[in-house]
XYZ file of N, CA and C in Angstrom:
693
model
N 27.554 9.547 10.558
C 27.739 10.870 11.136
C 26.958 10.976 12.441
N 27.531 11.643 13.273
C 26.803 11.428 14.693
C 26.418 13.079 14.987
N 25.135 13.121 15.910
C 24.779 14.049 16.026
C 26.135 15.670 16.347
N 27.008 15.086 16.767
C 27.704 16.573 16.463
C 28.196 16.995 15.194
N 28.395 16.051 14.546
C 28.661 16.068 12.706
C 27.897 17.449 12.168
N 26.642 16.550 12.545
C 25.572 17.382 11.870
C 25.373 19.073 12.515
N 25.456 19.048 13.821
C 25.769 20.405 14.331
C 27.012 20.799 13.529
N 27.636 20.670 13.758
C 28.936 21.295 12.880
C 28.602 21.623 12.189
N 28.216 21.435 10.827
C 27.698 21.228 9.853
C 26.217 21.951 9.106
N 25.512 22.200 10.750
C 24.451 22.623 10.085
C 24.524 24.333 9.649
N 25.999 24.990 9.904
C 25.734 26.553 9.455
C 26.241 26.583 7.981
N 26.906 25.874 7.809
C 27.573 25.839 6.519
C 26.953 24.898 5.529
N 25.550 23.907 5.499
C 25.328 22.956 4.718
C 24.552 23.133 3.533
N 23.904 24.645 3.767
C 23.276 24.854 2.452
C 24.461 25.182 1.251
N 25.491 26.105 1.720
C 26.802 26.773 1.134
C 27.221 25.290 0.161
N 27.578 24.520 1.621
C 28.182 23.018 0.883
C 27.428 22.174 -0.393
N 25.785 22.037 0.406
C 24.914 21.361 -0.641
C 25.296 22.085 -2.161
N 25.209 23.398 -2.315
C 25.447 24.260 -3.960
C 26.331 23.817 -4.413
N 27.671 23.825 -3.519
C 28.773 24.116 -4.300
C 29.012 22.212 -4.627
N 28.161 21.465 -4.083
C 28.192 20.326 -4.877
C 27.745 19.635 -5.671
N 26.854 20.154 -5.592
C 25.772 19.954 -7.124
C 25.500 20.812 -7.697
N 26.802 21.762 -8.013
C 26.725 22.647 -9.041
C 26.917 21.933 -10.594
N 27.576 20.522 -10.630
C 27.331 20.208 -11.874
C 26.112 19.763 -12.738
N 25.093 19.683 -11.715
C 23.813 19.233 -12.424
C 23.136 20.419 -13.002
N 23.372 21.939 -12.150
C 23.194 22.961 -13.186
C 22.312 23.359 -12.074
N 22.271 23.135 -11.094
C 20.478 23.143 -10.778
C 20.943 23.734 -9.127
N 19.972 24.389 -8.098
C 20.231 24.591 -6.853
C 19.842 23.822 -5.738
N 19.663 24.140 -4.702
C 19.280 23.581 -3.714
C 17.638 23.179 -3.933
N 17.640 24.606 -4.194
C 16.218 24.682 -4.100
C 15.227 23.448 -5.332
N 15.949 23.620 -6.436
C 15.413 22.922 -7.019
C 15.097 21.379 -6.375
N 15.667 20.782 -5.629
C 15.917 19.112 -4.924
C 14.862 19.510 -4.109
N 14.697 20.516 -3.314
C 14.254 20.377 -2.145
C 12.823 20.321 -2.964
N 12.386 21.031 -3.818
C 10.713 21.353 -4.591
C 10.124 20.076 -5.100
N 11.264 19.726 -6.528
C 11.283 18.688 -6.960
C 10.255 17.406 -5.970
N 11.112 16.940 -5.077
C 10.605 16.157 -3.919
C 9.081 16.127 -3.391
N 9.142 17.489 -3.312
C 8.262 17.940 -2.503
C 6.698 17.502 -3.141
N 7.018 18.343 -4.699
C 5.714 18.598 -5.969
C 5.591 16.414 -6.048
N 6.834 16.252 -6.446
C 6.655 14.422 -6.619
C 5.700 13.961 -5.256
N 5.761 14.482 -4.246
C 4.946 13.797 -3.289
C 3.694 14.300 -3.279
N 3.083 15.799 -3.266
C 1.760 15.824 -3.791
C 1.400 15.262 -4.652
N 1.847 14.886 -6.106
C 1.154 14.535 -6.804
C 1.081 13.296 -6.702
N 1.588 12.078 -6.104
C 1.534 11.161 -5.655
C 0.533 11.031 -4.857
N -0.227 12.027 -4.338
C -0.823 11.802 -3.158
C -2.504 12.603 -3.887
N -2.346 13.265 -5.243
C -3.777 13.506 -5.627
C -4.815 12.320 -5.987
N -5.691 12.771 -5.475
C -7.158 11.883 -5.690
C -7.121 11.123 -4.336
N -6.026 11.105 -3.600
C -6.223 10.479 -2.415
C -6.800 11.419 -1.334
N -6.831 11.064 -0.341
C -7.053 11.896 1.460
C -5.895 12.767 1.477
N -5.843 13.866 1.176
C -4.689 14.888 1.041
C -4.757 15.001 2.588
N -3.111 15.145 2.868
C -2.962 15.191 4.279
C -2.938 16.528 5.207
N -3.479 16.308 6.079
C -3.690 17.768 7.280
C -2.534 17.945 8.369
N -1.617 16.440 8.115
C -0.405 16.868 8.883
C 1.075 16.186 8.371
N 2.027 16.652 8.433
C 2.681 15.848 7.799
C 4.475 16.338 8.639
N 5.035 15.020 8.552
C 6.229 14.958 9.225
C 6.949 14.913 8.333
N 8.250 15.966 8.444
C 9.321 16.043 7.740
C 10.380 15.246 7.968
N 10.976 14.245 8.094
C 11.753 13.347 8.982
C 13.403 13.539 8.459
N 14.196 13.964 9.415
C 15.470 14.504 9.373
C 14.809 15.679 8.814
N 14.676 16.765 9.041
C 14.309 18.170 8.580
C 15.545 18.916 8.369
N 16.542 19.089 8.873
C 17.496 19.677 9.321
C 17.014 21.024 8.865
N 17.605 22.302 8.139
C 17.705 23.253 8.194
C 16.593 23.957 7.682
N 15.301 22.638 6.949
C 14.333 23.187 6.858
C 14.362 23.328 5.572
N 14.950 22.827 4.488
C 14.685 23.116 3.083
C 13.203 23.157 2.278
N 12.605 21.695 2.623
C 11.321 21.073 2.852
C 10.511 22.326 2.773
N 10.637 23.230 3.686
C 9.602 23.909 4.604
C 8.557 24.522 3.869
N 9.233 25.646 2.682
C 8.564 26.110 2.037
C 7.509 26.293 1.119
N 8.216 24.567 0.449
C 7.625 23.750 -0.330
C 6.569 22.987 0.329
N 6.313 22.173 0.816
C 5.339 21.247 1.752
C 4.509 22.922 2.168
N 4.803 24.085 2.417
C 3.626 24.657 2.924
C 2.844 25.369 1.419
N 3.878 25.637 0.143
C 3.323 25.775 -0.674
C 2.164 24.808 -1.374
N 2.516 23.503 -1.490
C 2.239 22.773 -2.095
C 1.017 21.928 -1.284
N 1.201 22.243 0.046
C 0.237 21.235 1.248
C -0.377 22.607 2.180
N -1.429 23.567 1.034
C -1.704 24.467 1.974
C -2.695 24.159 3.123
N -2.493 24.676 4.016
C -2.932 24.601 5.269
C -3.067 23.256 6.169
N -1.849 22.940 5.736
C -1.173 21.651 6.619
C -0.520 21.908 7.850
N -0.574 20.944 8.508
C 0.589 21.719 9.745
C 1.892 20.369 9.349
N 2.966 21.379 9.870
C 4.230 20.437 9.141
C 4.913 20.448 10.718
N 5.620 19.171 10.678
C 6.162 19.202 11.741
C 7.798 18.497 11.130
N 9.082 19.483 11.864
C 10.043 19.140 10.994
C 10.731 18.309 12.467
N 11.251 17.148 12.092
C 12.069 16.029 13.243
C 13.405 16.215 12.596
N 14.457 16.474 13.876
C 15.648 16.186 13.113
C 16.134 16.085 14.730
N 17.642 15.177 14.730
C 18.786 15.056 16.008
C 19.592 16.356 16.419
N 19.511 16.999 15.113
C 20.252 17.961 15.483
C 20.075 19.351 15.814
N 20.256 19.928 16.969
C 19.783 21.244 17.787
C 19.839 22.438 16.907
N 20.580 22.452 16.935
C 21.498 23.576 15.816
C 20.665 23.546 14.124
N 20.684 22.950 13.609
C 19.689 22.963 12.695
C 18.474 23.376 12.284
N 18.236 22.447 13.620
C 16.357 23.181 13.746
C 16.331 25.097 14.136
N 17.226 25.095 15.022
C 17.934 26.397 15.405
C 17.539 27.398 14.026
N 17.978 27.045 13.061
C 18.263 27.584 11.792
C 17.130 27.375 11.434
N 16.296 26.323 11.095
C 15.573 26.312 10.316
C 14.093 26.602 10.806
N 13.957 27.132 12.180
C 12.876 28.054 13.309
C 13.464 29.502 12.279
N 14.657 29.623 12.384
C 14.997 31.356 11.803
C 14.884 31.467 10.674
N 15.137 30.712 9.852
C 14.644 30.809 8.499
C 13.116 30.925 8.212
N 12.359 29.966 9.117
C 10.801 29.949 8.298
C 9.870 29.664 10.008
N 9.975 31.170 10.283
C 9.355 31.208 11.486
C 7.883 31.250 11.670
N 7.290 30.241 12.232
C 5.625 29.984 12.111
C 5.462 29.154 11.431
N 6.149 28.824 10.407
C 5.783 28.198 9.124
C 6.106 26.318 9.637
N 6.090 26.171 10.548
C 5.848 24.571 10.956
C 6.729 24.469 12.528
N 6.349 23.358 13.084
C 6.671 22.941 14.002
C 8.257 21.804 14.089
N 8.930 22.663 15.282
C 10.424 21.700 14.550
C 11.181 21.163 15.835
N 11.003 19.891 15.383
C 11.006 19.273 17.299
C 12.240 18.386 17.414
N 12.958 18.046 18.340
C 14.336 17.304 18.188
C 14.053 15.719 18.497
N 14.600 14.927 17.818
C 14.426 13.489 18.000
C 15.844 13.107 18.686
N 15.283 12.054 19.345
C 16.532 11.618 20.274
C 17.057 10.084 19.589
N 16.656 10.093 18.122
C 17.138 8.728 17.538
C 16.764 7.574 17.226
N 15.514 7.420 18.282
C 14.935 6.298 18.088
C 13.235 6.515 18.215
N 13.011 7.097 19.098
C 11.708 7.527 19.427
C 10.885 8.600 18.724
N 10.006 8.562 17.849
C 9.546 10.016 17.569
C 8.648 10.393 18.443
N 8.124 11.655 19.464
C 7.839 12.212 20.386
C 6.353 12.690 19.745
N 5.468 11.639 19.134
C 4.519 11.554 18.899
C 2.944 10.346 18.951
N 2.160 10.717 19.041
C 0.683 9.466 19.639
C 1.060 8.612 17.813
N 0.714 7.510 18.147
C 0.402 6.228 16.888
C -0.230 7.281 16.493
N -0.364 7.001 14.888
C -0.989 7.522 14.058
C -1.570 9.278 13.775
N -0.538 9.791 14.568
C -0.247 11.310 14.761
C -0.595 12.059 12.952
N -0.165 11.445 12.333
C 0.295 12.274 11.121
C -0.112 11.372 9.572
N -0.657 12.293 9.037
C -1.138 11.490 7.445
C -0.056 11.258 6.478
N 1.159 12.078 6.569
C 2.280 11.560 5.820
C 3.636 11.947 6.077
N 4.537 11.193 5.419
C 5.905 11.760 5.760
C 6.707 11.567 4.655
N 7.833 11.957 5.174
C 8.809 12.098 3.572
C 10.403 12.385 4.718
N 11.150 11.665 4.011
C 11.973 11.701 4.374
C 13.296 12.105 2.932
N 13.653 13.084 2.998
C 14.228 13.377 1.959
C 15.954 13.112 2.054
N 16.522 12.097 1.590
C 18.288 11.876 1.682
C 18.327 11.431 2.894
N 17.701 10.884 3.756
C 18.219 11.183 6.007
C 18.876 9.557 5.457
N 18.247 8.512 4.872
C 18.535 7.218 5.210
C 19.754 7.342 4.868
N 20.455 7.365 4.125
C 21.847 7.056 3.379
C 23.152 7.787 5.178
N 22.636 8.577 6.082
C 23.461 8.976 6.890
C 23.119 8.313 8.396
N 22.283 6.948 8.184
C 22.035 6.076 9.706
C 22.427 4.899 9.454
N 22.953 4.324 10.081
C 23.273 2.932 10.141
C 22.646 2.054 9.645
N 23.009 1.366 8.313
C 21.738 0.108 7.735
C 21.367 -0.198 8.855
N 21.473 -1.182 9.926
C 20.932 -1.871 10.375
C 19.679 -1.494 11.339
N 20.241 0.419 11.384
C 18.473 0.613 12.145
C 17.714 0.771 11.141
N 17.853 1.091 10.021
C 17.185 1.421 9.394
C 15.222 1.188 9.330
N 15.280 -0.380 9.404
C 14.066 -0.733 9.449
C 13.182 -0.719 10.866
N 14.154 -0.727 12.194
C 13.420 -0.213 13.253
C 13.127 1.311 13.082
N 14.156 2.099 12.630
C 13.250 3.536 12.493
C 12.018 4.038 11.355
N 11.907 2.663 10.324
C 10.832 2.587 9.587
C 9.528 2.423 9.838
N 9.394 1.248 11.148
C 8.422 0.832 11.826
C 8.017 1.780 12.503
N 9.339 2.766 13.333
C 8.340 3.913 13.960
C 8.063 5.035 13.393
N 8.408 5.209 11.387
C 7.714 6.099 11.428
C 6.066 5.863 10.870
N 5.836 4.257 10.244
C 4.828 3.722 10.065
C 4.056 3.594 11.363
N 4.440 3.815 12.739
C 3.396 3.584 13.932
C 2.973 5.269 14.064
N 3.409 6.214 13.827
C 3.536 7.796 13.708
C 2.173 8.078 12.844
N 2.133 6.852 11.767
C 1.064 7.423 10.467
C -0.247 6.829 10.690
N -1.458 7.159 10.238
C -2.544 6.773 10.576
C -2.590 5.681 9.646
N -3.602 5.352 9.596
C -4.051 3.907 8.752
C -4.449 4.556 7.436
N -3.479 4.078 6.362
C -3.649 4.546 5.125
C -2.660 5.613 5.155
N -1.714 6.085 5.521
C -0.778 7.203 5.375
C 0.047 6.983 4.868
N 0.879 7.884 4.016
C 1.956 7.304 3.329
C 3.494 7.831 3.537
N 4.829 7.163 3.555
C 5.896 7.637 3.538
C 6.594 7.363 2.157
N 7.436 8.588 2.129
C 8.328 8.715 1.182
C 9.419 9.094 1.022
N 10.149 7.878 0.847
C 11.607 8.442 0.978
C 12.254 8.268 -0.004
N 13.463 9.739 -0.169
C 13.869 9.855 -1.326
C 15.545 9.597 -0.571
N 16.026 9.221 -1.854
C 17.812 8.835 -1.639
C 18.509 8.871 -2.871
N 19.813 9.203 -2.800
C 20.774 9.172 -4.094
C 20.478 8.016 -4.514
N 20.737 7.611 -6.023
C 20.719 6.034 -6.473
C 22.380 5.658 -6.715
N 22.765 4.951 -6.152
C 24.049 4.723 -6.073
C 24.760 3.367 -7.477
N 23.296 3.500 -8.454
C 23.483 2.901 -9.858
C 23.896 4.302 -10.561
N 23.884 5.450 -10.325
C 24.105 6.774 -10.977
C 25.633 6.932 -10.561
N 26.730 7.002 -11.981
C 28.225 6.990 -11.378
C 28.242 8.574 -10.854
N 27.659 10.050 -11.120
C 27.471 11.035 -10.949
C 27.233 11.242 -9.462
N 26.224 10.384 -9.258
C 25.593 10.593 -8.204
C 26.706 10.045 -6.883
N 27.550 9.106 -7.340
C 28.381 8.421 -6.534
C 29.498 9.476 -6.517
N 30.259 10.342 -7.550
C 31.081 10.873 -7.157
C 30.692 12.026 -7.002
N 29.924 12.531 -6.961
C 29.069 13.884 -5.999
C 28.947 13.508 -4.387
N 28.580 12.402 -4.269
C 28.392 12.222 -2.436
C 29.486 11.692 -2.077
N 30.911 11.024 -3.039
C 32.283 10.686 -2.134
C 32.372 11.839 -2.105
N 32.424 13.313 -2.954
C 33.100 14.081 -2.771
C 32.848 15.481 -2.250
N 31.826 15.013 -1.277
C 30.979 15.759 -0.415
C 31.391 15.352 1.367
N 31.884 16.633 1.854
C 32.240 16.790 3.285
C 31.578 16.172 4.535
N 29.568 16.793 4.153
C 29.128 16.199 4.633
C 28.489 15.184 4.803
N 28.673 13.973 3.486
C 28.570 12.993 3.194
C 29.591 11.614 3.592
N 30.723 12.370 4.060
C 31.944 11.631 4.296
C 31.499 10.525 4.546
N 30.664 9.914 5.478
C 30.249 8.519 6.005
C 29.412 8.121 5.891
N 28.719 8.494 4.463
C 27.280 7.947 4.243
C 27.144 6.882 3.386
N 26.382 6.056 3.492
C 26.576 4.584 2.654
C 25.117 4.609 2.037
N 25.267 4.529 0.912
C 24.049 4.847 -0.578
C 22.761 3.643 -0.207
N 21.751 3.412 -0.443
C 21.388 2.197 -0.462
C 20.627 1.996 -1.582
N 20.655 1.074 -2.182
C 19.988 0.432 -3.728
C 18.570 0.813 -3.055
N 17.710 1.197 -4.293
C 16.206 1.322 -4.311
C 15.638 -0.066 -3.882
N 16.073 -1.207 -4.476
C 15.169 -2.488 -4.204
C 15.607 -3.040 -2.681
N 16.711 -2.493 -2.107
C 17.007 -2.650 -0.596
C 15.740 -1.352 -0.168
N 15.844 -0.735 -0.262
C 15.041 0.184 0.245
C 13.352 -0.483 0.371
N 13.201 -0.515 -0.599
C 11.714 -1.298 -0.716
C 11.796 -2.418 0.391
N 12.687 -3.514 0.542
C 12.501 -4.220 1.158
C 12.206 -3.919 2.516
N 13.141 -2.937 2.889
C 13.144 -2.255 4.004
C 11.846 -1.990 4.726
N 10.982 -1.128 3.337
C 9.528 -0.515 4.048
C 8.798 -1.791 4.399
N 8.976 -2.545 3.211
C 8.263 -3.705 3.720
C 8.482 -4.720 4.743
N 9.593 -4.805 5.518
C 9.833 -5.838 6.353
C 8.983 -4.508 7.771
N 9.380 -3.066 7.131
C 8.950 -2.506 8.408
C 7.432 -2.497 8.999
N 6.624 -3.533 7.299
C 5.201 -3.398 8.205
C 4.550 -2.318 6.893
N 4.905 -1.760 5.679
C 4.200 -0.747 4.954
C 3.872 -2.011 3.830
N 2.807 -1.501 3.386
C 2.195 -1.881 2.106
C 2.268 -1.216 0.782
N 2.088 -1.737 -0.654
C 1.998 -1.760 -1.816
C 3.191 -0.143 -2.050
N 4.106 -0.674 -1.819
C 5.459 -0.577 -1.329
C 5.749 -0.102 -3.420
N 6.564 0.607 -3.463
C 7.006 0.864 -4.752
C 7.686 2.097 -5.228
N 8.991 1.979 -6.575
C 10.216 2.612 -6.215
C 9.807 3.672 -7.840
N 10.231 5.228 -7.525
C 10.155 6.009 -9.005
C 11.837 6.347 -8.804
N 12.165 6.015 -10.271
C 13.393 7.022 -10.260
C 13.826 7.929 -11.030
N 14.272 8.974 -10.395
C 14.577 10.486 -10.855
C 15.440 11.336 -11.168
N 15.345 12.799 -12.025
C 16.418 13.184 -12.280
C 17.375 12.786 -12.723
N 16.906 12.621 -14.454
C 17.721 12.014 -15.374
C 18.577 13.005 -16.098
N 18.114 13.988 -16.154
C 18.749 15.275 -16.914
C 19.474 16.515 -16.270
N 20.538 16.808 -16.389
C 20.951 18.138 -15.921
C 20.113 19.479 -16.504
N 20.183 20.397 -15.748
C 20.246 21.561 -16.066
C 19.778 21.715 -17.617
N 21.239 21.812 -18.374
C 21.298 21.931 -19.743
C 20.670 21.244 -20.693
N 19.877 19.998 -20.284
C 19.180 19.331 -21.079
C 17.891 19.371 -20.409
N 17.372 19.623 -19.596
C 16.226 20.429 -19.085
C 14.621 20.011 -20.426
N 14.738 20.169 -21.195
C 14.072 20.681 -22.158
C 13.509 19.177 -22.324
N 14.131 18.022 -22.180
C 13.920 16.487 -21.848
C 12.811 15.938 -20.377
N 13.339 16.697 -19.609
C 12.578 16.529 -18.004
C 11.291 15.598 -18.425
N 10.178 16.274 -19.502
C 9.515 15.229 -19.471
C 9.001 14.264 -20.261
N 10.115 13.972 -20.212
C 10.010 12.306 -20.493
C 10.332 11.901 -19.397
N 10.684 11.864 -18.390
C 10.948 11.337 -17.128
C 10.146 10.605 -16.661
N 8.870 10.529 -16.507
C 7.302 10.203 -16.373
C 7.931 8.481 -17.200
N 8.377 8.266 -18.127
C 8.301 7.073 -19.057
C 9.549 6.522 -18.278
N 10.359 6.774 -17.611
C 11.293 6.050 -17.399
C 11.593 6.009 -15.597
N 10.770 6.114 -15.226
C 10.806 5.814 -13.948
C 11.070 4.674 -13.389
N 11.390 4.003 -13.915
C 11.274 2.158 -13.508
C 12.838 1.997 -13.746
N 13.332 2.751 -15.055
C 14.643 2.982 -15.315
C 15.584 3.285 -13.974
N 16.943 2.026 -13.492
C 17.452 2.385 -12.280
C 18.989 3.327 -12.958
N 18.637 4.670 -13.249
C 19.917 5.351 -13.483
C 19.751 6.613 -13.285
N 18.550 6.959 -12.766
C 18.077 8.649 -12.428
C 19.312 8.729 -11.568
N 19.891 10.060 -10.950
C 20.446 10.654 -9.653
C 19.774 9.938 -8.567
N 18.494 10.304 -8.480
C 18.016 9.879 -6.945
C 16.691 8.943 -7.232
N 16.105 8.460 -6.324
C 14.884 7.874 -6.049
C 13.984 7.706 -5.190
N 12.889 8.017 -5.044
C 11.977 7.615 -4.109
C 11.103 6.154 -4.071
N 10.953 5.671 -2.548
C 10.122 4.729 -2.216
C 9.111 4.787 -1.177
N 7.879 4.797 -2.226
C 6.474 5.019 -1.375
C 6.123 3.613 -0.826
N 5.946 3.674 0.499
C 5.039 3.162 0.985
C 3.397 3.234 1.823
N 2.627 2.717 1.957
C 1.613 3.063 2.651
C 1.129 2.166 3.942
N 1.200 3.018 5.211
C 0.685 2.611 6.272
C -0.460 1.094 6.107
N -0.801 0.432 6.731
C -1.615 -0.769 6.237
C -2.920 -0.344 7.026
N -3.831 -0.326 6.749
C -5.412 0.447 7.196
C -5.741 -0.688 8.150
C-alpha cells in the first residue's frame, strides 16, 4: 500500500478495523491496549522509558494507552501518512508528538528514544526493506532500548481470513514470527524473542489466562517480537 492508500483510508479505518474483527468479539480498542499493557509489562523491573516512538502511528490508537500505561512519557507517533496524523493530532491533542516519516529516514538524533513498538506496520512494507527500516529504528534507540513489534500470525487460519478480507489489508503480506526474529537480528538487536497472542475470542474470555503458558504456542491471532538495542 503506498502512501495515498493509507490517506484514503485513514478517515474510514477505525469504522473498517470493527467491522472486521467483529468476530473475535472484541473492539479496536481492545488490540490497541492489549499491546500496549504486553509492552509495559515486558519492560517492568527494567529502565522504564521517558520516551517512546510509536512507529506507523497512524490515527493514533496507541495514544491513549502508552500515555495511560507510560505516565509521563513523551510519545512521539511516526507515520507516512499526512492525513492520519491529521486525525490522530484531533483525536488526542497534546497527548504526544506526531511527526511524518518520509520512509526511510526517521527525523531523529541516534539513540533519541528508550523504546518503540510498532504495532501491525510490518505486514504493509515491502519484505525486503524490512530489515533496513529495523536498523533505523535500532539507531533511533539508546543502548539497551527495546522494540516491539506486534503482527498477525499468519499460522492462525482466522487471522488469515480476517486480513484477506480486509480492504485495507488488500496488499499486505503476513510474516511468520521466526522470519521476524530473524529480521531484528540481522538488523543489529539482541536477545531477540517471539510471545504469541490472543488465543481466545471474546466468548471464551474467561480462559485469557492461561495465555501466559502458551506463548511459545505458534497459533495465537497475533504476535510480538522483542528485541533489545545492544548497549
Amino acid at each position: 500500500m503506498d502512501v495515498r492508500e493509507f490517506d484514503r483510508f485513514a478517515d474510514e479505518y477505525a469504522e473498517m478495523h470493527a467491522r472486521n474483527i467483529r468476530v473475535s468479539g472484541e473492539d479496536p480498542a481492545f488490540f490497541a491496549e492489549y499491546k500496549v499493557k504486553d509492552m509495559a509489562a515486558a519492560l517492568t523491573g527494567r529502565h522504564f522509558p521517558s520516551r517512546v516512538l510509536d512507529f506507523g502511528g497512524g490515527i493514533g490508537a496507541s495514544v491513549p494507552y502508552l500515555r495511560e500505561h507510560f505516565p509521563n512519557v513523551e510519545i512521539t507517533c511516526l507515520d507516512v501518512s499526512r492525513r492520519s496524523l491529521a486525525i490522530a493530532a484531533e483525536r488526542y491533542p497534546g497527548q504526544a508528538k506526531f511527526e511524518l516519516f518520509d520512509g526511510s529516514h526517521i527525523p531523529f538524533e541516534d539513540g533519541h528514544f528508550d523504546a518503540s513498538i510498532a504495532a501491525c506496520v510490518f505486514h504493509h512494507i515491502d519484505h525486503v526493506e524490512h530489515i533496513g527500516l529495523l536498523a533505523e529504528l535500532r539507531r533511533v534507540l539508546g543502548a539497551g532500548g527495546s522494540m516491539f513489534v506486534f503482527e498477525h500470525n499468519p499460522m492462525n487460519p482466522l487471522t488469515v481470513r480476517a486480513v484477506s478480507t480486509c480492504e485495507f489489508d488488500q496488499n499486505a503480506h503476513l510474516i511468520r514470527a521466526g522470519e521476524m526474529v530473524e529480521r531484528l537480528r540481522s538488523a543489529g538487536f539482541a536477545d531477540v524473542g517471539v510471545c504469541y497472542r490472543v488465543f481466545f475470542p471474546r466468548f471464551l474470555s474467561a480462559f485469557r489466562p492461561l495465555e501466559r503458558w502458551l506463548a511459545r504456542l505458534p497459533l495465537g491471532a497475533q504476535y510480538y517480537v522483542h528485541g533489545r538495542a545492544s548497549e
